[in-house]
Amino acid sequence: MSRARVARRIATAAAFGGGGISLLGGAAIGVLLAEVRLAKRTVGGSDDVPPRADGRYGSAFAHRTGDVPLRLGFLGDSTAAGQGVHRARETPGALLASGLAAVAERPVTLVNVANPGAQSSDLARQVALLLDVGAPPPDVCVIMIGANDVTHRMPPAKSVRLLSEAVRRLREAGSEVIVGTCPDLGSVEPVYQPLRWMARRMSRQLAAAQTIGVVGTGGRSVSLGDLLGPEFEAHPREMFGPDNYHPSAEGYATAAMAMLPTLCASLGLWPEEDEHPDELRGESFLPVAQAAAAAASEGGTEVVAATHGVFGPRGRWALLKHRRRQRLPHTTEPAATSSSA
């Protein structure tokens, strides 16, 4: 069965409350769990608390323009929290807040409620934290989630449903939403075969299904799996942190560079001519499931619902984008803590 078809079945089950679709049979799961035990001998773990990066970025622009700061919300798991690095400026939230401030030429206030170890079941709590702080809702939110859903064997339909509900709540509150889909767990080094192949397959199927759910609820997705996979495999010592699992500062910067153009485009801060498909870059309109499957295989790919309600024989279509990566500006520590943000 093609990845697009599996992803469409998962997303359909998610929409109608199903949760029984499994990406692997019982025997395969048994092999997977045995390989997990072997991998744990060499793949480290980290109990370090991620650096707190909440605060205001690009404060110099406030003195120049007097504009009210943009609000950037961050949700998800340890990757969204920045686990694996020790400086606030190296976390993905800080990197994207600084990049957004530079492009918008106005300050950006970052509020990060991501929780290390979180599964998609924690997103409802995180959304409530963002929306119930007595402040305006974020202008844009970034969600990075999925790895723990795979490793904890959460039914993929349930995972997609929980993510879609979070995106829907944020969109209803007026926030733009960008989701960095499930990373490629097959790139974690060292991981034995057949775990590597199984982890890669499960990660990509979940990422594709996540994209269908996200696009269907008004968000945009950016695939992180294949983007990080080859680069992490080619340069594991640079891209992975000391625990051999979480990204290093260079790894987070790679992901942030891929997400920044989509983040800016969602707020109308990207060149208008880049919002049309460029055939030379392999961009096109496709049925949502096909676009989701293609994005899961090529990292840094954005999927967004086609404008003007474009529909085809298989339902709504989406735009597959390969945006040029934006070099990140020099990132400083946040100017304030979350209590004053």
Short mmCIF file of C-alpha atoms in Angstrom, two decimals:
data_model
loop_
_atom_site.label_atom_id
_atom_site.label_comp_id
_atom_site.label_asym_id
_atom_site.label_seq_id
_atom_site.Cartn_x
_atom_site.Cartn_y
_atom_site.Cartn_z
CA MET A 1 0.00 0.00 0.00
CA SER A 2 1.40 3.42 -0.96
CA ARG A 3 2.41 5.90 1.73
CA ALA A 4 -0.21 8.36 0.44
CA ARG A 5 -2.97 5.76 0.81
CA VAL A 6 -1.87 4.74 4.31
CA ALA A 7 -1.63 8.38 5.38
CA ARG A 8 -5.11 9.06 3.98
CA ARG A 9 -6.54 6.07 5.90
CA ILE A 10 -4.92 7.24 9.14
CA ALA A 11 -6.18 10.80 8.67
CA THR A 12 -9.69 9.54 7.85
CA ALA A 13 -9.69 7.36 10.98
CA ALA A 14 -8.51 10.37 12.99
CA ALA A 15 -11.32 12.55 11.63
CA PHE A 16 -13.98 9.97 12.50
CA GLY A 17 -12.61 9.01 15.90
CA GLY A 18 -10.86 5.79 14.94
CA GLY A 19 -7.59 4.71 16.47
CA GLY A 20 -6.95 1.11 15.56
CA ILE A 21 -4.85 1.49 12.44
CA SER A 22 -1.35 0.18 13.04
CA LEU A 23 1.68 0.69 10.83
CA LEU A 24 3.25 -2.63 11.85
CA GLY A 25 1.93 -6.11 12.58
CA GLY A 26 2.33 -7.87 15.91
CA ALA A 27 5.39 -9.88 14.86
CA ALA A 28 7.12 -6.78 13.53
CA ILE A 29 6.41 -4.94 16.77
CA GLY A 30 8.05 -7.78 18.70
CA VAL A 31 11.19 -7.47 16.60
CA LEU A 32 11.07 -3.70 16.99
CA LEU A 33 10.90 -3.89 20.78
CA ALA A 34 13.83 -6.31 20.88
CA GLU A 35 15.89 -3.96 18.77
CA VAL A 36 14.89 -1.03 20.98
CA ARG A 37 16.44 -2.80 23.95
CA LEU A 38 19.67 -3.23 21.99
CA ALA A 39 19.65 0.38 20.85
CA LYS A 40 19.21 1.67 24.39
CA ARG A 41 22.63 0.27 25.27
CA THR A 42 24.31 2.78 22.99
CA VAL A 43 21.80 5.59 22.45
CA GLY A 44 22.04 7.94 25.36
CA GLY A 45 19.42 9.98 27.11
CA SER A 46 19.38 13.33 28.79
CA ASP A 47 17.76 14.55 31.96
CA ASP A 48 19.06 18.08 31.44
CA VAL A 49 16.48 20.83 31.68
CA PRO A 50 16.36 22.70 28.36
CA PRO A 51 17.52 26.33 28.54
CA ARG A 52 14.68 28.80 28.99
CA ALA A 53 14.48 30.99 25.90
CA ASP A 54 11.23 32.84 26.57
CA GLY A 55 11.47 36.57 26.16
CA ARG A 56 11.75 39.35 23.63
CA TYR A 57 13.95 39.21 20.54
CA GLY A 58 14.82 42.02 18.16
CA SER A 59 14.22 44.70 20.80
CA ALA A 60 16.28 47.18 18.77
CA PHE A 61 13.45 47.32 16.23
CA ALA A 62 11.04 48.60 18.91
CA HIS A 63 13.05 51.80 19.29
CA ARG A 64 13.09 52.23 15.51
CA THR A 65 9.48 51.50 14.63
CA GLY A 66 7.42 51.52 17.82
CA ASP A 67 5.51 48.47 16.56
CA VAL A 68 3.87 46.10 19.01
CA PRO A 69 5.91 42.88 19.24
CA LEU A 70 4.75 39.85 17.33
CA ARG A 71 3.93 36.90 19.58
CA LEU A 72 5.45 33.51 18.73
CA GLY A 73 4.18 30.44 20.57
CA PHE A 74 6.14 27.18 20.69
CA LEU A 75 4.59 23.81 21.56
CA GLY A 76 5.64 20.18 21.43
CA ASP A 77 8.21 17.81 22.86
CA SER A 78 11.89 17.95 23.82
CA THR A 79 12.89 19.03 20.31
CA ALA A 80 10.59 22.05 20.52
CA ALA A 81 11.94 22.79 24.00
CA GLY A 82 15.54 22.67 22.75
CA GLN A 83 16.80 19.75 24.79
CA GLY A 84 20.40 18.87 23.97
CA VAL A 85 21.85 22.39 23.94
CA HIS A 86 22.88 24.58 26.85
CA ARG A 87 22.37 28.14 25.62
CA ALA A 88 18.97 29.75 25.11
CA ARG A 89 20.05 31.25 21.79
CA GLU A 90 20.69 27.74 20.38
CA THR A 91 17.13 26.50 20.86
CA PRO A 92 14.78 26.38 17.85
CA GLY A 93 12.41 28.83 19.51
CA ALA A 94 15.13 31.45 19.94
CA LEU A 95 16.48 30.86 16.44
CA LEU A 96 13.07 31.33 14.85
CA ALA A 97 12.16 34.30 17.05
CA SER A 98 15.37 36.07 16.03
CA GLY A 99 14.87 35.19 12.37
CA LEU A 100 11.25 36.38 12.40
CA ALA A 101 12.27 39.64 14.09
CA ALA A 102 14.92 40.26 11.43
CA VAL A 103 12.52 39.62 8.52
CA ALA A 104 9.60 41.55 10.04
CA GLU A 105 11.88 44.31 11.38
CA ARG A 106 9.90 44.38 14.62
CA PRO A 107 10.39 42.72 18.00
CA VAL A 108 9.12 39.21 18.67
CA THR A 109 8.03 37.83 22.02
CA LEU A 110 8.62 34.09 22.40
CA VAL A 111 6.45 31.97 24.73
CA ASN A 112 7.55 28.33 24.80
CA VAL A 113 5.30 25.80 26.56
CA ALA A 114 6.88 22.66 25.04
CA ASN A 115 7.45 19.78 27.43
CA PRO A 116 10.33 17.25 27.09
CA GLY A 117 8.91 13.77 26.70
CA ALA A 118 5.53 15.06 25.55
CA GLN A 119 3.29 13.08 23.27
CA SER A 120 0.45 14.55 21.24
CA SER A 121 -1.83 13.89 24.21
CA ASP A 122 -0.10 16.80 26.00
CA LEU A 123 -0.92 19.34 23.29
CA ALA A 124 -4.34 20.21 24.73
CA ARG A 125 -2.68 21.27 28.00
CA GLN A 126 -0.03 23.26 26.15
CA VAL A 127 -2.61 25.05 23.99
CA ALA A 128 -4.52 25.99 27.15
CA LEU A 129 -1.34 27.47 28.63
CA LEU A 130 -0.81 29.62 25.55
CA LEU A 131 -4.40 30.80 25.30
CA ASP A 132 -5.15 31.28 29.00
CA VAL A 133 -2.33 33.60 30.05
CA GLY A 134 -4.38 36.80 29.97
CA ALA A 135 -2.46 38.01 26.92
CA PRO A 136 -3.52 38.12 23.26
CA PRO A 137 -3.15 34.80 21.46
CA PRO A 138 0.10 34.30 19.57
CA ASP A 139 0.27 35.68 16.06
CA VAL A 140 1.87 32.42 14.99
CA CYS A 141 2.58 29.09 16.66
CA VAL A 142 5.11 26.37 15.89
CA ILE A 143 4.44 22.77 16.93
CA MET A 144 7.12 20.05 16.83
CA ILE A 145 5.70 16.69 17.88
CA GLY A 146 5.51 13.01 16.96
CA ALA A 147 8.72 11.21 17.94
CA ASN A 148 7.39 10.12 21.34
CA ASP A 149 4.12 9.02 19.77
CA VAL A 150 6.10 6.56 17.66
CA THR A 151 8.37 5.29 20.43
CA HIS A 152 5.42 4.91 22.85
CA ARG A 153 3.29 3.14 20.21
CA MET A 154 0.42 5.64 20.27
CA PRO A 155 -2.08 4.67 17.55
CA PRO A 156 -1.29 6.97 14.63
CA ALA A 157 -4.94 7.93 14.10
CA LYS A 158 -5.13 9.08 17.72
CA SER A 159 -1.87 10.98 17.33
CA VAL A 160 -3.16 12.80 14.24
CA ARG A 161 -6.52 13.54 15.85
CA LEU A 162 -4.90 15.12 18.92
CA LEU A 163 -2.59 17.23 16.77
CA SER A 164 -5.45 18.33 14.50
CA GLU A 165 -7.52 19.37 17.52
CA ALA A 166 -4.63 21.50 18.80
CA VAL A 167 -4.18 23.16 15.40
CA ARG A 168 -7.93 23.82 15.17
CA ARG A 169 -8.05 25.48 18.59
CA LEU A 170 -5.12 27.72 17.78
CA ARG A 171 -6.55 28.68 14.39
CA GLU A 172 -9.92 29.48 15.96
CA ALA A 173 -8.09 31.76 18.39
CA GLY A 174 -6.59 33.64 15.44
CA SER A 175 -3.07 32.15 15.36
CA GLU A 176 -1.28 30.96 12.26
CA VAL A 177 0.12 27.45 12.84
CA ILE A 178 3.20 25.71 11.44
CA VAL A 179 3.84 22.08 12.33
CA GLY A 180 7.27 20.48 12.05
CA THR A 181 6.21 16.90 11.40
CA CYS A 182 7.62 13.77 13.04
CA PRO A 183 11.40 13.57 12.60
CA ASP A 184 13.10 10.60 11.02
CA LEU A 185 13.86 8.30 13.95
CA GLY A 186 15.81 6.08 11.58
CA SER A 187 18.56 8.71 11.59
CA VAL A 188 19.28 8.30 15.30
CA GLU A 189 22.80 6.95 15.65
CA PRO A 190 23.64 4.29 16.55
CA VAL A 191 20.49 2.26 15.84
CA TYR A 192 20.61 -1.36 14.67
CA GLN A 193 18.75 -2.90 11.76
CA PRO A 194 15.92 -3.71 11.37
CA LEU A 195 14.99 -1.03 13.90
CA ARG A 196 16.43 1.69 11.67
CA TRP A 197 14.26 0.68 8.72
CA MET A 198 11.15 0.23 10.87
CA ALA A 199 11.65 3.51 12.70
CA ARG A 200 12.10 5.36 9.41
CA ARG A 201 8.98 3.80 7.92
CA MET A 202 6.83 4.55 10.96
CA SER A 203 8.16 8.09 11.27
CA ARG A 204 7.45 8.95 7.65
CA GLN A 205 3.98 7.44 7.66
CA LEU A 206 3.07 9.43 10.76
CA ALA A 207 4.59 12.60 9.26
CA ALA A 208 2.48 12.19 6.11
CA ALA A 209 -0.70 11.60 8.12
CA GLN A 210 0.11 14.60 10.34
CA THR A 211 0.36 16.79 7.25
CA ILE A 212 -3.09 15.74 6.04
CA GLY A 213 -4.58 16.57 9.45
CA VAL A 214 -2.73 19.88 9.77
CA VAL A 215 -3.64 21.12 6.29
CA GLY A 216 -7.24 20.07 6.82
CA THR A 217 -7.50 22.28 9.91
CA GLY A 218 -5.92 25.38 8.40
CA GLY A 219 -2.26 24.96 9.32
CA ARG A 220 0.93 24.50 7.32
CA SER A 221 3.40 21.66 7.69
CA VAL A 222 7.15 21.50 7.17
CA SER A 223 8.73 18.05 6.99
CA LEU A 224 11.79 17.61 9.19
CA GLY A 225 12.40 13.89 8.72
CA ASP A 226 14.35 13.57 5.50
CA LEU A 227 15.85 17.01 5.98
CA LEU A 228 17.58 15.87 9.13
CA GLY A 229 18.07 12.25 8.07
CA PRO A 230 20.82 12.48 5.41
CA GLU A 231 22.51 15.45 7.06
CA PHE A 232 22.45 13.78 10.47
CA GLU A 233 23.70 10.51 9.01
CA ALA A 234 26.49 12.26 7.12
CA HIS A 235 27.56 14.42 10.08
CA PRO A 236 26.30 12.66 13.23
CA ARG A 237 28.97 14.11 15.50
CA GLU A 238 28.00 17.65 14.51
CA MET A 239 24.23 17.25 14.20
CA PHE A 240 23.55 15.20 17.34
CA GLY A 241 24.13 16.42 20.86
CA PRO A 242 26.07 14.62 23.59
CA ASP A 243 23.22 12.18 24.29
CA ASN A 244 23.28 10.84 20.69
CA TYR A 245 19.55 11.47 20.39
CA HIS A 246 18.66 15.15 20.50
CA PRO A 247 20.00 17.59 17.89
CA SER A 248 23.03 19.73 18.59
CA ALA A 249 23.09 23.50 18.06
CA GLU A 250 23.97 22.87 14.39
CA GLY A 251 21.10 20.40 14.08
CA TYR A 252 18.55 22.83 15.49
CA ALA A 253 19.86 25.57 13.21
CA THR A 254 19.33 23.29 10.19
CA ALA A 255 15.71 22.71 11.18
CA ALA A 256 15.11 26.39 11.95
CA MET A 257 16.48 27.49 8.57
CA ALA A 258 14.00 25.18 6.87
CA MET A 259 11.03 26.44 8.90
CA LEU A 260 11.71 30.19 8.88
CA PRO A 261 10.44 30.90 5.33
CA THR A 262 7.14 29.13 6.07
CA LEU A 263 6.84 30.96 9.39
CA CYS A 264 7.28 34.30 7.62
CA ALA A 265 5.01 33.38 4.71
CA SER A 266 2.17 32.55 7.11
CA LEU A 267 2.27 36.17 8.31
CA GLY A 268 2.54 37.67 4.83
CA LEU A 269 6.21 38.57 5.31
CA TRP A 270 7.60 36.59 2.38
CA PRO A 271 7.85 37.81 -1.25
CA GLU A 272 4.47 37.40 -2.93
CA GLU A 273 6.01 35.89 -6.06
CA ASP A 274 7.28 32.99 -3.96
CA GLU A 275 3.71 31.99 -3.12
CA HIS A 276 3.21 30.49 -6.58
CA PRO A 277 4.55 27.05 -7.55
CA ASP A 278 7.95 27.05 -9.21
CA GLU A 279 8.27 24.07 -11.54
CA LEU A 280 12.06 24.40 -11.58
CA ARG A 281 12.05 23.65 -7.83
CA GLY A 282 9.63 20.75 -8.21
CA GLU A 283 6.68 22.65 -6.72
CA SER A 284 3.13 21.84 -7.74
CA PHE A 285 -0.49 21.43 -6.72
CA LEU A 286 -1.31 17.85 -5.70
CA PRO A 287 -4.05 15.97 -3.86
CA VAL A 288 -3.36 16.50 -0.16
CA ALA A 289 -2.42 12.86 0.50
CA GLN A 290 0.04 12.80 -2.39
CA ALA A 291 1.59 16.09 -1.30
CA ALA A 292 1.89 14.77 2.26
CA ALA A 293 3.61 11.57 1.12
CA ALA A 294 6.02 13.49 -1.11
CA ALA A 295 6.87 15.92 1.71
CA ALA A 296 7.59 13.08 4.15
CA SER A 297 10.28 11.84 1.76
CA GLU A 298 11.96 15.20 1.23
CA GLY A 299 12.78 17.33 4.24
CA GLY A 300 12.24 21.04 4.36
CA THR A 301 9.13 20.68 2.20
CA GLU A 302 6.10 22.81 3.02
CA VAL A 303 2.53 21.73 2.42
CA VAL A 304 -0.28 24.28 2.57
CA ALA A 305 -3.89 24.10 1.44
CA ALA A 306 -4.42 25.30 -2.12
CA THR A 307 -6.02 28.72 -2.27
CA HIS A 308 -9.45 29.36 -3.77
CA GLY A 309 -10.65 25.92 -2.68
CA VAL A 310 -8.96 23.90 -5.42
CA PHE A 311 -10.51 20.42 -5.55
CA GLY A 312 -9.87 17.37 -7.70
CA PRO A 313 -11.25 13.84 -8.07
CA ARG A 314 -9.75 12.90 -4.68
CA GLY A 315 -10.87 15.94 -2.75
CA ARG A 316 -9.00 19.05 -1.77
CA TRP A 317 -5.55 19.76 -3.16
CA ALA A 318 -2.50 21.31 -1.54
CA LEU A 319 0.54 23.27 -2.67
CA LEU A 320 3.87 21.50 -2.28
CA LYS A 321 6.63 24.10 -1.71
CA HIS A 322 10.42 23.82 -1.60
CA ARG A 323 11.24 27.23 -0.19
CA ARG A 324 14.78 28.54 -0.30
CA ARG A 325 16.30 28.34 3.14
CA GLN A 326 16.88 31.62 4.89
CA ARG A 327 20.19 32.21 6.62
CA LEU A 328 19.56 32.86 10.28
CA PRO A 329 20.79 36.12 11.85
CA HIS A 330 23.11 36.12 14.84
CA THR A 331 20.97 35.18 17.82
CA THR A 332 21.39 36.79 21.22
CA GLU A 333 19.97 35.72 24.55
CA PRO A 334 16.36 36.81 25.16
CA ALA A 335 15.96 40.34 26.51
CA ALA A 336 13.41 39.27 29.11
CA THR A 337 11.96 36.21 30.82
CA SER A 338 8.51 34.88 30.13
CA SER A 339 7.16 36.64 33.19
CA SER A 340 7.70 39.96 31.48
CA ALA A 341 7.04 38.81 27.92
#
